[in-house]
Tab-separated table of C-alpha atoms (C1' of nucleotides) in Angstrom:
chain	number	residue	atom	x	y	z
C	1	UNK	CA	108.563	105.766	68.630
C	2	UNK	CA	112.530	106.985	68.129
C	3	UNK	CA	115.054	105.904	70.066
C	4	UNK	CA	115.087	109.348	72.263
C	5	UNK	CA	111.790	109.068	73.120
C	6	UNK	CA	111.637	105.073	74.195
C	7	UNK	CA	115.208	106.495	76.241
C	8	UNK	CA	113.122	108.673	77.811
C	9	UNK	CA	110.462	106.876	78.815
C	10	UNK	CA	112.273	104.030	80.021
C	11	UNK	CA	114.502	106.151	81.791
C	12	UNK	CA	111.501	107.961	83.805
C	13	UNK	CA	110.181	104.753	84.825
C	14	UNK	CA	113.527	103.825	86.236
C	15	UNK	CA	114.204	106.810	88.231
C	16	UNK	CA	110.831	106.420	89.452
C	17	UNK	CA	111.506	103.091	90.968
C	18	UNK	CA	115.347	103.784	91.747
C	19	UNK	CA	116.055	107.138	92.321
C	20	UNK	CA	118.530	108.654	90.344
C	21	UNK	CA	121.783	107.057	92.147
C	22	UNK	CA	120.057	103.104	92.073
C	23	UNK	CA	119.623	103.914	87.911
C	24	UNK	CA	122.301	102.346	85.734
C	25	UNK	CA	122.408	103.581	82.537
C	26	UNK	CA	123.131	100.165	81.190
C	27	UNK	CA	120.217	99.061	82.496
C	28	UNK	CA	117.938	101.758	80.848
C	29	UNK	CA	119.777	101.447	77.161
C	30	UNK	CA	118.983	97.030	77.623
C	31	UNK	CA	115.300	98.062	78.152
C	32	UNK	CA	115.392	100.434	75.554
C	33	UNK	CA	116.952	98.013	73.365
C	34	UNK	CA	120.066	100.846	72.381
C	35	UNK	CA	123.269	100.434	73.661
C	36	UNK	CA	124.310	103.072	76.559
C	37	UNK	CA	126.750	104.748	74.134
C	38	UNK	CA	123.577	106.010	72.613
C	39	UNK	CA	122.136	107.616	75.962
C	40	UNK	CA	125.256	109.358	75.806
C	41	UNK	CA	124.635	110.705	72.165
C	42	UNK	CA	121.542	111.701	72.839
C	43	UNK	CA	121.844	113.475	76.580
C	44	UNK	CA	125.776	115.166	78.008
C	45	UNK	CA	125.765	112.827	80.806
C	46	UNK	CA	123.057	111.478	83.223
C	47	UNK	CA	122.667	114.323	85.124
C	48	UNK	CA	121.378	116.168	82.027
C	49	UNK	CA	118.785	112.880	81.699
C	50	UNK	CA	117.464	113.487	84.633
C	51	UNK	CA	116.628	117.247	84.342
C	52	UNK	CA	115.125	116.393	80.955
C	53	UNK	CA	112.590	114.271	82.888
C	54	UNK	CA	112.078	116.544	85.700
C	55	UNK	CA	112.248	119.980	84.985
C	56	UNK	CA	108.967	120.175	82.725
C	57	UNK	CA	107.095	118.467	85.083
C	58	UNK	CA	107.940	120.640	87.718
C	59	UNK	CA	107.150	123.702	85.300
C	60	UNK	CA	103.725	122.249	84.498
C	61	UNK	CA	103.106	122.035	88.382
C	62	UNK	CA	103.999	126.054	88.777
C	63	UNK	CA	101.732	126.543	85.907
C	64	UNK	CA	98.660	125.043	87.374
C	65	UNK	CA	98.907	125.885	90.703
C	66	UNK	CA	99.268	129.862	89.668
C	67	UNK	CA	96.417	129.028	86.880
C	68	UNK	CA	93.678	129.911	89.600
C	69	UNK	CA	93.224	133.052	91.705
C	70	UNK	CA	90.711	133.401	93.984
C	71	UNK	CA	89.717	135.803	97.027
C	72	UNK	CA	88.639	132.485	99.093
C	73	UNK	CA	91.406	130.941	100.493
C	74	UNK	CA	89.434	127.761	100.901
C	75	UNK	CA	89.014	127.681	97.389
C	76	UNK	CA	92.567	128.812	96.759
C	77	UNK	CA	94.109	125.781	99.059
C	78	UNK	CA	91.436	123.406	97.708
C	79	UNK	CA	93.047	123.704	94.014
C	80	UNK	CA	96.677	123.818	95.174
C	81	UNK	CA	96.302	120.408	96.382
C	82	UNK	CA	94.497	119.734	93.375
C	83	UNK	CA	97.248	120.442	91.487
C	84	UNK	CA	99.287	118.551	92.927
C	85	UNK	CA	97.372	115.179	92.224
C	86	UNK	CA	96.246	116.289	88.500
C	87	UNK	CA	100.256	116.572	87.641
C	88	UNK	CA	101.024	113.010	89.931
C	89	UNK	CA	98.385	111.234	88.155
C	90	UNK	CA	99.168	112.642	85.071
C	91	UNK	CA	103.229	112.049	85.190
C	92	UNK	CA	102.995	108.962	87.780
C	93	UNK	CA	106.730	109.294	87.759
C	94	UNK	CA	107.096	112.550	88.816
C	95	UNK	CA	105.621	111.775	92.680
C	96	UNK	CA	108.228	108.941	92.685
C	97	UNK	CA	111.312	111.249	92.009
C	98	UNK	CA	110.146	114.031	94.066
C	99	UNK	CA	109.797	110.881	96.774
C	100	UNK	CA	113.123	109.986	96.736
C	101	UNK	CA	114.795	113.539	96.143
C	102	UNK	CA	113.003	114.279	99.255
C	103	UNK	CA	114.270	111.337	101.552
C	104	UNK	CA	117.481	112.002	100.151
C	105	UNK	CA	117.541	115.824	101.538
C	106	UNK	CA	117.236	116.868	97.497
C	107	UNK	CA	120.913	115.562	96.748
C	108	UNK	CA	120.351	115.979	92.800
C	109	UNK	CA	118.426	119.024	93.119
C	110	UNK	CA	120.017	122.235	91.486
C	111	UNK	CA	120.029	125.396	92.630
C	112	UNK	CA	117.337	126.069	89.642
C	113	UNK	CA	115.312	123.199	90.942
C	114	UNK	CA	115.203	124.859	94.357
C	115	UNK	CA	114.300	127.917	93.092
C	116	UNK	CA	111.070	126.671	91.459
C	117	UNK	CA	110.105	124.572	94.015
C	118	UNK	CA	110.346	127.598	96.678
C	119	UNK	CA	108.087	129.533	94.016
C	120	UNK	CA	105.434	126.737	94.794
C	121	UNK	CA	105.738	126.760	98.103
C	122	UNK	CA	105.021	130.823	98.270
C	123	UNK	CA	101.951	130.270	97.012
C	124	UNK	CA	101.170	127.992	100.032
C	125	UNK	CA	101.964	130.776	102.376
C	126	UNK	CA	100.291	133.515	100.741
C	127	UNK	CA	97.048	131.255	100.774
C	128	UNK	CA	97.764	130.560	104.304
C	129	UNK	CA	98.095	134.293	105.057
C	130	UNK	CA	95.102	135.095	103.403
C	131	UNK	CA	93.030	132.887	105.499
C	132	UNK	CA	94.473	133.582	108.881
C	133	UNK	CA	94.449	137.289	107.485
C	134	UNK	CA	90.541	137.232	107.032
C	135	UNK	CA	90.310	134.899	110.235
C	136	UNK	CA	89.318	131.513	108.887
C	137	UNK	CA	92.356	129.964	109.397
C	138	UNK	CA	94.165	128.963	112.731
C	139	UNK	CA	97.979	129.874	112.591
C	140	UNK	CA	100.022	126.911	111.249
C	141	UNK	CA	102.854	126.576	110.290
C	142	UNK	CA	103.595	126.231	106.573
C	143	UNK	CA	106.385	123.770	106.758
C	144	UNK	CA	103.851	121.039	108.383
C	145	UNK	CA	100.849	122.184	106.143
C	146	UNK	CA	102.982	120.961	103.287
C	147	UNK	CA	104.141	117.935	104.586
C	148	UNK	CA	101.010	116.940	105.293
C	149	UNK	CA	99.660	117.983	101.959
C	150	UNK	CA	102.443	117.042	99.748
C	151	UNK	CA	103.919	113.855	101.703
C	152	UNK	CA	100.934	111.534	102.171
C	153	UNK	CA	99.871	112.467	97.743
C	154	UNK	CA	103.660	111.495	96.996
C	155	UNK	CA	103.545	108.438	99.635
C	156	UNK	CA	100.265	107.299	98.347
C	157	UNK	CA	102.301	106.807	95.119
C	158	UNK	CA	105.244	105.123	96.400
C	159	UNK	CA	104.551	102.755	99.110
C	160	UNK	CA	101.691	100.823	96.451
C	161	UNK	CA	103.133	97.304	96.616
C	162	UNK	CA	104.339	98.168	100.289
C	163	UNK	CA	100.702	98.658	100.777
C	164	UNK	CA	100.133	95.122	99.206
C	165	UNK	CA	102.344	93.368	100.781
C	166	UNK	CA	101.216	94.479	103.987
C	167	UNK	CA	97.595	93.790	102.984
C	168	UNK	CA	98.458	89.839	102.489
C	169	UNK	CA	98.311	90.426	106.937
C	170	UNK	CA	95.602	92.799	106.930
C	171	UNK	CA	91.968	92.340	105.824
C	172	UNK	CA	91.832	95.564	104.059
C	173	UNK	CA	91.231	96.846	100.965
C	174	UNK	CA	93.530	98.976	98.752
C	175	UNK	CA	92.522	102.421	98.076
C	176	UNK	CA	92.076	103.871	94.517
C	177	UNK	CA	92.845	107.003	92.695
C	178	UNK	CA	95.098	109.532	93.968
C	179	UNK	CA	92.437	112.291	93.037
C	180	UNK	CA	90.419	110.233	95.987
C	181	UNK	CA	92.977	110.821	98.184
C	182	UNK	CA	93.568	114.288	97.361
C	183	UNK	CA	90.022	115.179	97.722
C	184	UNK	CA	90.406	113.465	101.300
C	185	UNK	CA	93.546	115.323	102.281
C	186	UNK	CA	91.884	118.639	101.005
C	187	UNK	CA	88.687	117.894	103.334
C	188	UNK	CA	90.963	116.688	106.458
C	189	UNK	CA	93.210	119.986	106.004
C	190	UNK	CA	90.619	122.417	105.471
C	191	UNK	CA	88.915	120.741	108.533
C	192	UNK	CA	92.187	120.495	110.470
C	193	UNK	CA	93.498	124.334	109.861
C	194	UNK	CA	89.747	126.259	109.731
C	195	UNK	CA	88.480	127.786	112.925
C	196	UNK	CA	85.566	126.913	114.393
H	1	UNK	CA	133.430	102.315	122.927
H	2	UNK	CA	134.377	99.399	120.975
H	3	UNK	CA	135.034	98.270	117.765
H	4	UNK	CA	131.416	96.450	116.791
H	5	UNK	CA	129.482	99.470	118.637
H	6	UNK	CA	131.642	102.094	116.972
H	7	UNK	CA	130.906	100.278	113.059
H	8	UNK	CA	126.947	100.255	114.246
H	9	UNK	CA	126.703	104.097	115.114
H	10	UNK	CA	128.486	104.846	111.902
H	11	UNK	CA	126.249	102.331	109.920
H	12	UNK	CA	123.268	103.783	111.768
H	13	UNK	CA	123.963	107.420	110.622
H	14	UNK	CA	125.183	106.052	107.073
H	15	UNK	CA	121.976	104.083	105.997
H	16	UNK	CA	120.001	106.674	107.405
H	17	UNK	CA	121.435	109.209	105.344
H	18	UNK	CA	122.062	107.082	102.065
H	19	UNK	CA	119.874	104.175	102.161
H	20	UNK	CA	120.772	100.496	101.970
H	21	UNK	CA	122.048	100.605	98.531
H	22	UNK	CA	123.468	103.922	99.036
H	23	UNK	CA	125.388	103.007	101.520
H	24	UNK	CA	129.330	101.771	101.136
H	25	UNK	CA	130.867	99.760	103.663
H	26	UNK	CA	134.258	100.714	102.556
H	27	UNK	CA	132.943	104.288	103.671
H	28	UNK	CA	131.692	102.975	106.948
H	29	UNK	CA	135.473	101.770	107.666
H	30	UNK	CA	136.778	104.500	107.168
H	31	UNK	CA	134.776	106.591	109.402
H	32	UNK	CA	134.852	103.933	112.051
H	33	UNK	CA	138.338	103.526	111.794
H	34	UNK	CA	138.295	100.151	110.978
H	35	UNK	CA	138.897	98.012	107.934
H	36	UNK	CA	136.328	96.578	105.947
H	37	UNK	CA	137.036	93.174	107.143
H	38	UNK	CA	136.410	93.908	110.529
H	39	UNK	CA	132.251	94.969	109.380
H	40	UNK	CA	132.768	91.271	107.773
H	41	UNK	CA	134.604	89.743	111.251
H	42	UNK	CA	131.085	90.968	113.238
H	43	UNK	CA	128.801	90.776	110.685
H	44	UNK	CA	127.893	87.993	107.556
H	45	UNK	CA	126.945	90.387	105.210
H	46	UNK	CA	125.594	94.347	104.716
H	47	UNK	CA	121.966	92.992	105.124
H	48	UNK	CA	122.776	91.573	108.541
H	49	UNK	CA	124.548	94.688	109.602
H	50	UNK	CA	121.476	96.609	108.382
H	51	UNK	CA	118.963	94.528	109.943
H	52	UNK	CA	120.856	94.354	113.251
H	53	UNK	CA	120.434	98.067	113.075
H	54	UNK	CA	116.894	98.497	112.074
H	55	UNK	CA	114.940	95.663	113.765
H	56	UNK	CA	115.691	96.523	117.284
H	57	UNK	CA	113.994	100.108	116.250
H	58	UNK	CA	110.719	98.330	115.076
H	59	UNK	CA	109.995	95.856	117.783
H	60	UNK	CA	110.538	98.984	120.284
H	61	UNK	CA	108.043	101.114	118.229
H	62	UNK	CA	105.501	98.023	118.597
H	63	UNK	CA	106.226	97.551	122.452
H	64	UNK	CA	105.441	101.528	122.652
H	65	UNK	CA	102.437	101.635	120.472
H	66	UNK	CA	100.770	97.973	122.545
H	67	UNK	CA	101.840	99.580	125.878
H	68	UNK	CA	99.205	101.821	126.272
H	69	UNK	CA	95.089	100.762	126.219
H	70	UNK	CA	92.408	102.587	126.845
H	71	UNK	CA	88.310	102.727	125.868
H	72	UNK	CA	88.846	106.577	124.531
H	73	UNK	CA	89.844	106.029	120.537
H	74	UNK	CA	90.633	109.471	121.311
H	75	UNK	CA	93.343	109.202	123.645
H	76	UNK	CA	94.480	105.792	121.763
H	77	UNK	CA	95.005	107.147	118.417
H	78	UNK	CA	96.932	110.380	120.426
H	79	UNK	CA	99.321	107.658	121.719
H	80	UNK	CA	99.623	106.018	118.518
H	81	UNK	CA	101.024	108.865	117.051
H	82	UNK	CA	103.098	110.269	119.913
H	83	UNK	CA	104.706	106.244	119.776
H	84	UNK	CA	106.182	106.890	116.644
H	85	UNK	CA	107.557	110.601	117.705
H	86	UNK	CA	109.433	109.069	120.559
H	87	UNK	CA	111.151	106.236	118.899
H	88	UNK	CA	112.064	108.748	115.836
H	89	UNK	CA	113.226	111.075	118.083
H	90	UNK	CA	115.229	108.376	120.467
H	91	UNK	CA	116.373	106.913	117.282
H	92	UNK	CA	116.522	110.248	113.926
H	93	UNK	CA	118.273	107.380	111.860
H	94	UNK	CA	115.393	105.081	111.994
H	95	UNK	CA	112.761	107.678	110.316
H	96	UNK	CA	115.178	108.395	107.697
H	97	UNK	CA	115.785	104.660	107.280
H	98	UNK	CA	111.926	103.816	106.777
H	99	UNK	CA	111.664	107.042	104.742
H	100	UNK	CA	114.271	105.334	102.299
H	101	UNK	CA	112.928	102.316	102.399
H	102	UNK	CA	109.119	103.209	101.669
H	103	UNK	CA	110.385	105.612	98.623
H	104	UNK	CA	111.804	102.074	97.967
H	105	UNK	CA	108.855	99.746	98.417
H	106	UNK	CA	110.266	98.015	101.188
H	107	UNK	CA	113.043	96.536	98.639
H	108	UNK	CA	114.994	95.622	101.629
H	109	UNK	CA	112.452	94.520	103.962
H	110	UNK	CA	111.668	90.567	104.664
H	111	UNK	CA	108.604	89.171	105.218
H	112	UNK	CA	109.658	89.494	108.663
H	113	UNK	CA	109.411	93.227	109.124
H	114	UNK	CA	106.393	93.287	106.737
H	115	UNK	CA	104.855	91.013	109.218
H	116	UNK	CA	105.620	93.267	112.254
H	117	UNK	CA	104.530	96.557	109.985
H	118	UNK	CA	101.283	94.596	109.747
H	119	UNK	CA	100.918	94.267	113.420
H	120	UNK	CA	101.610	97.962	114.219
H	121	UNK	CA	99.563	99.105	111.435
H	122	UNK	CA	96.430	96.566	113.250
H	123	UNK	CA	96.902	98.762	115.996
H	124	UNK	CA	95.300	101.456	114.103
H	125	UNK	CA	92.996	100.153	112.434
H	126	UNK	CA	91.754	98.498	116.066
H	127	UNK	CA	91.950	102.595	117.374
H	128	UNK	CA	89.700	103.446	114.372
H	129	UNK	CA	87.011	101.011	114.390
H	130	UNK	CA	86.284	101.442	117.989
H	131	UNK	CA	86.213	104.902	117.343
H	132	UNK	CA	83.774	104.165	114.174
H	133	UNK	CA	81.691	102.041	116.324
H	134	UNK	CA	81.398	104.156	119.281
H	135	UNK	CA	80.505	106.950	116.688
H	136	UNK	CA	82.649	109.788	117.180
H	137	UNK	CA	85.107	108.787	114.309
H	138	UNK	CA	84.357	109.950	110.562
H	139	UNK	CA	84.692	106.298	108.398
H	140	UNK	CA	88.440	106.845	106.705
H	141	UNK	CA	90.266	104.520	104.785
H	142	UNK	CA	93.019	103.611	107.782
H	143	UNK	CA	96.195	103.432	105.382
H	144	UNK	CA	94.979	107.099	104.733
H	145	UNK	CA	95.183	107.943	107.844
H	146	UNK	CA	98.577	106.140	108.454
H	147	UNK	CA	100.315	107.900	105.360
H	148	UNK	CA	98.596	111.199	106.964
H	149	UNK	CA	100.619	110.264	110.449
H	150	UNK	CA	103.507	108.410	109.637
H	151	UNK	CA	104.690	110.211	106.573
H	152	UNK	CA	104.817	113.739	107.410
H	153	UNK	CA	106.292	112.716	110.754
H	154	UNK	CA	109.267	110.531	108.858
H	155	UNK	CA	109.332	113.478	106.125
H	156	UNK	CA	109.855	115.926	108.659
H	157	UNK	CA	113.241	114.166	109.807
H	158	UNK	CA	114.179	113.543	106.253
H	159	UNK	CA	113.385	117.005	104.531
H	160	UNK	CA	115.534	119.218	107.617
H	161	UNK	CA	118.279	120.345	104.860
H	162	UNK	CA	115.848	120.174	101.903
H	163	UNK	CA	114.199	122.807	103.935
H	164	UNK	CA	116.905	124.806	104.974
H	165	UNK	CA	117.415	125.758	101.433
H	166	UNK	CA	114.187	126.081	101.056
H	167	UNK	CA	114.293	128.493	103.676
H	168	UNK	CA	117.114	130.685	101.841
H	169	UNK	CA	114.744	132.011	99.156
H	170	UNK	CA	111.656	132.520	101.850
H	171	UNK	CA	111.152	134.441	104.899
H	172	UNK	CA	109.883	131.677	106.994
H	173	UNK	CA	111.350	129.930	110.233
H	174	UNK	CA	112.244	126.385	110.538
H	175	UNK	CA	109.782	124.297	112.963
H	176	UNK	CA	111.554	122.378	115.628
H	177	UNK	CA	110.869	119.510	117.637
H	178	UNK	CA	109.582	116.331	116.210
H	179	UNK	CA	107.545	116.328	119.483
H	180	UNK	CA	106.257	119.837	118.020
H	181	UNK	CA	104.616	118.018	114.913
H	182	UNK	CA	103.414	115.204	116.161
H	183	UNK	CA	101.648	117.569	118.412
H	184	UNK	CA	100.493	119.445	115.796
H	185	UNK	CA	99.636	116.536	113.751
H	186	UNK	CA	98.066	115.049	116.425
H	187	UNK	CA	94.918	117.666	116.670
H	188	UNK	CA	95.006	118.361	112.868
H	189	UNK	CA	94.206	114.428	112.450
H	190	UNK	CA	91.296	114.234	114.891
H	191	UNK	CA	89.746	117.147	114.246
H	192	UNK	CA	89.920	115.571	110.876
H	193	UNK	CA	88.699	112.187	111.844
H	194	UNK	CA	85.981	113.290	114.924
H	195	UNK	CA	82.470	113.412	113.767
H	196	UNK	CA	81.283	117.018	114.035
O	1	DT	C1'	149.175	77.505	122.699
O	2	DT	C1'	144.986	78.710	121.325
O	3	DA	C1'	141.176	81.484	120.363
O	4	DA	C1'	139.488	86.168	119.460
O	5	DA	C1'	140.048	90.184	116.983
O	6	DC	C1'	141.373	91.824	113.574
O	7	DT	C1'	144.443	93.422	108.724
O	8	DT	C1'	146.323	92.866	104.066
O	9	DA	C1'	145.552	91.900	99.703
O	10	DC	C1'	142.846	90.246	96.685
O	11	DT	C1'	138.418	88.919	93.212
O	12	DA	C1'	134.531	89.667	90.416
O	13	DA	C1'	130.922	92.451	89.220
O	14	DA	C1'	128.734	96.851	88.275
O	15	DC	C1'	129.115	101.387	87.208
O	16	DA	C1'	129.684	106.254	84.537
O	17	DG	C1'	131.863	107.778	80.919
O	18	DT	C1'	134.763	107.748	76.377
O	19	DA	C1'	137.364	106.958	72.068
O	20	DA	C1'	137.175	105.243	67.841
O	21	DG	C1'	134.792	103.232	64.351
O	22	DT	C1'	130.788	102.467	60.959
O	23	DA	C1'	126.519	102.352	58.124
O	24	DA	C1'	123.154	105.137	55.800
O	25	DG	C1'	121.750	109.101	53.726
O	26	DG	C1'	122.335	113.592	51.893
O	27	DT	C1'	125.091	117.229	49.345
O	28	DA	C1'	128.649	119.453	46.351
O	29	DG	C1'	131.469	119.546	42.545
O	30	DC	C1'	132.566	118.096	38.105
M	1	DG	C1'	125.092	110.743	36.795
M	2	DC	C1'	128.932	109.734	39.345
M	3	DT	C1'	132.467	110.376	42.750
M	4	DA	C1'	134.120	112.564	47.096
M	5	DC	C1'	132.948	114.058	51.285
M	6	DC	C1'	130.126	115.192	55.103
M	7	DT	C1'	126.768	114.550	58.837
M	8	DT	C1'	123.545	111.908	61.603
M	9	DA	C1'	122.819	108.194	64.333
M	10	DC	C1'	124.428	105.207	66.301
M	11	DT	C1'	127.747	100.514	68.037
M	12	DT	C1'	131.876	98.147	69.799
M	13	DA	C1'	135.136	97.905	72.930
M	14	DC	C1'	137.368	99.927	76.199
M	15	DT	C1'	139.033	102.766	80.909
M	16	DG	C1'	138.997	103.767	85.609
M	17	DT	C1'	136.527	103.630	89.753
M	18	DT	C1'	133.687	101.740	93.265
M	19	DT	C1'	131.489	98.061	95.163
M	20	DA	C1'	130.330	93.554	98.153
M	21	DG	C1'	132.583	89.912	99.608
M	22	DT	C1'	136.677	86.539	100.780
M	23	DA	C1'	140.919	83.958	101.816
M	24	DA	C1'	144.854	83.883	104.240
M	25	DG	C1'	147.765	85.810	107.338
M	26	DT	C1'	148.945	88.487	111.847
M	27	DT	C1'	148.606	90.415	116.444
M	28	DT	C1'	147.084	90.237	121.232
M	29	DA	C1'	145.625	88.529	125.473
M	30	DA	C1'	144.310	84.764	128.420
DNA sequence: TTAAACTTACTAAACAGTAAGTAAGGTAGC
DNA sequence: GCTACCTTACTTACTGTTTAGTAAGTTTAA
């Protein structure tokens, strides 16, 4: 593996676990085993890191949640949260950053960034729309229909070894895949927003 | 108000908007019109100051959640959730303060506030198995549910500005209370959970 | 006069970012 | 085929700023 590469993937394991402020550079180039000056060679400063990790994996989110068109919103909200979990599982980083972007009100998000992620979130209400349009869905509002799909996916990432530690107290066992838990957020929505 | 009250409603707002690390006490002076010293003259150290802050928050979110019993799971679990929407909305910094710190892991919490997570956390799992044993509740993994109720409720707080801009590039109104959500999130997660 | 409630002025570490240098490999001109 | 000169891919060593934390001194009120 080059030295841009291993930077890279160092790097989005450490903004993963820090957040973008808690990431020294120094820190990344040690694990990397290059010196920092060479993170600077490679990227203009650490902001431009950072969007190297993200961006595409935002991008590759937009692409698979427009990949599918249906007529049945049930379908339609069934593979957005899909989506979702097949790009967390497959970039495990990615749910982290988003996780601490969001706590952090999106303080490193661009105006760019913004953009893309409201073209995500139109999807959500035009599925919505649909449904309560053909009168199968009960009127919700958006907003809490994506916290409550997208916050417990990108939780279920980042509280793990909160979730262990706690379970030392608790006789309980850990649960497994995130596809698991998306498939049980996708039942307990549809459930939660269909009328009966 | 006084000096040591003035330094802990400036700390409050602080490491709810940055997080512990975030957070500079330099930055705290300044806004409470103090010197650092003084934060040092009242408190040993930032972790003290920061603890001071948050543990009051948890042992009153406990005495809620344990002050209510009842035989209905039903009307238990409701009260569960509606515990947590009136300590975050008696206290916004301390859902932006967990938010931070379970994007974090719990990096700044001691086995001490793991140990009284663990005890609120019992309470639900106590609220679902009765409700699994008197039949009317669907078998769910309980730290599902709990990400489903705790992390759209903290994400909710955290997101408000993320969502304003949100909000600039679609046609969409802001929600409003927290009340309002855990409302909402209240009936979405038991018509989730009930057995039809 | 003594204790409480601070302030001033510092230290040491960590941080993003930079300037200047260098080793290795390729290329151009003769 | 050899020298001169680039360019790529870095490293070394630094700057300036921000940080948690402290030691020693000062003011104020009982």
């Amino acid at each position: 593996m080059n030295k841009k590469e291993e930077i890279l993937k160092i790097a989005s394991k450490e903004f993963a676990k820090y957040g973008y402020k808690g990431v020294s550079l120094e820190n990344i180039a040690k694990k990397a085993n290059v010196t920092k000056a060479a993170i600077y060679y490679y990227f203009k400063n650490k902001f431009e890191l950072y969007e190297t990790i993200l961006l595409p994996k935002i991008e590759e989110l937009i692409d698979e949640i427009y990949s599918f068109n249906s007529d049945n919103p049930i379908e339609e909200l069934n593979h957005y949260i899909h989506s979702y979990a097949k790009i967390f599982k497959k970039y495990p980083c990615f749910s982290s950053i988003l996780a601490h972007e969001f706590v952090d009100n999106g303080r490193n998000f661009t105006e760019n960034i913004i953009q893309k992620l409201s073209k995500i979130f139109n999807k959500l209400i035009s599925i919505l729309n649909r449904g309560i349009h053909q009168g199968i869905f009960e009127i919700t509002n958006p907003f809490s229909v994506q916290l409550m799909i997208v916050s417990p996916l990108i939780m279920h990432q980042s509280t793990k070894n909160l979730r262990k530690r706690i379970s030392k107290y608790i006789d309980i066992k850990i649960d497994s895949d995130i596809e698991d838990i998306a498939n049980t957020i996708s039942k307990k929505i549809l459930k939660a927003i269909l009328k009966e």
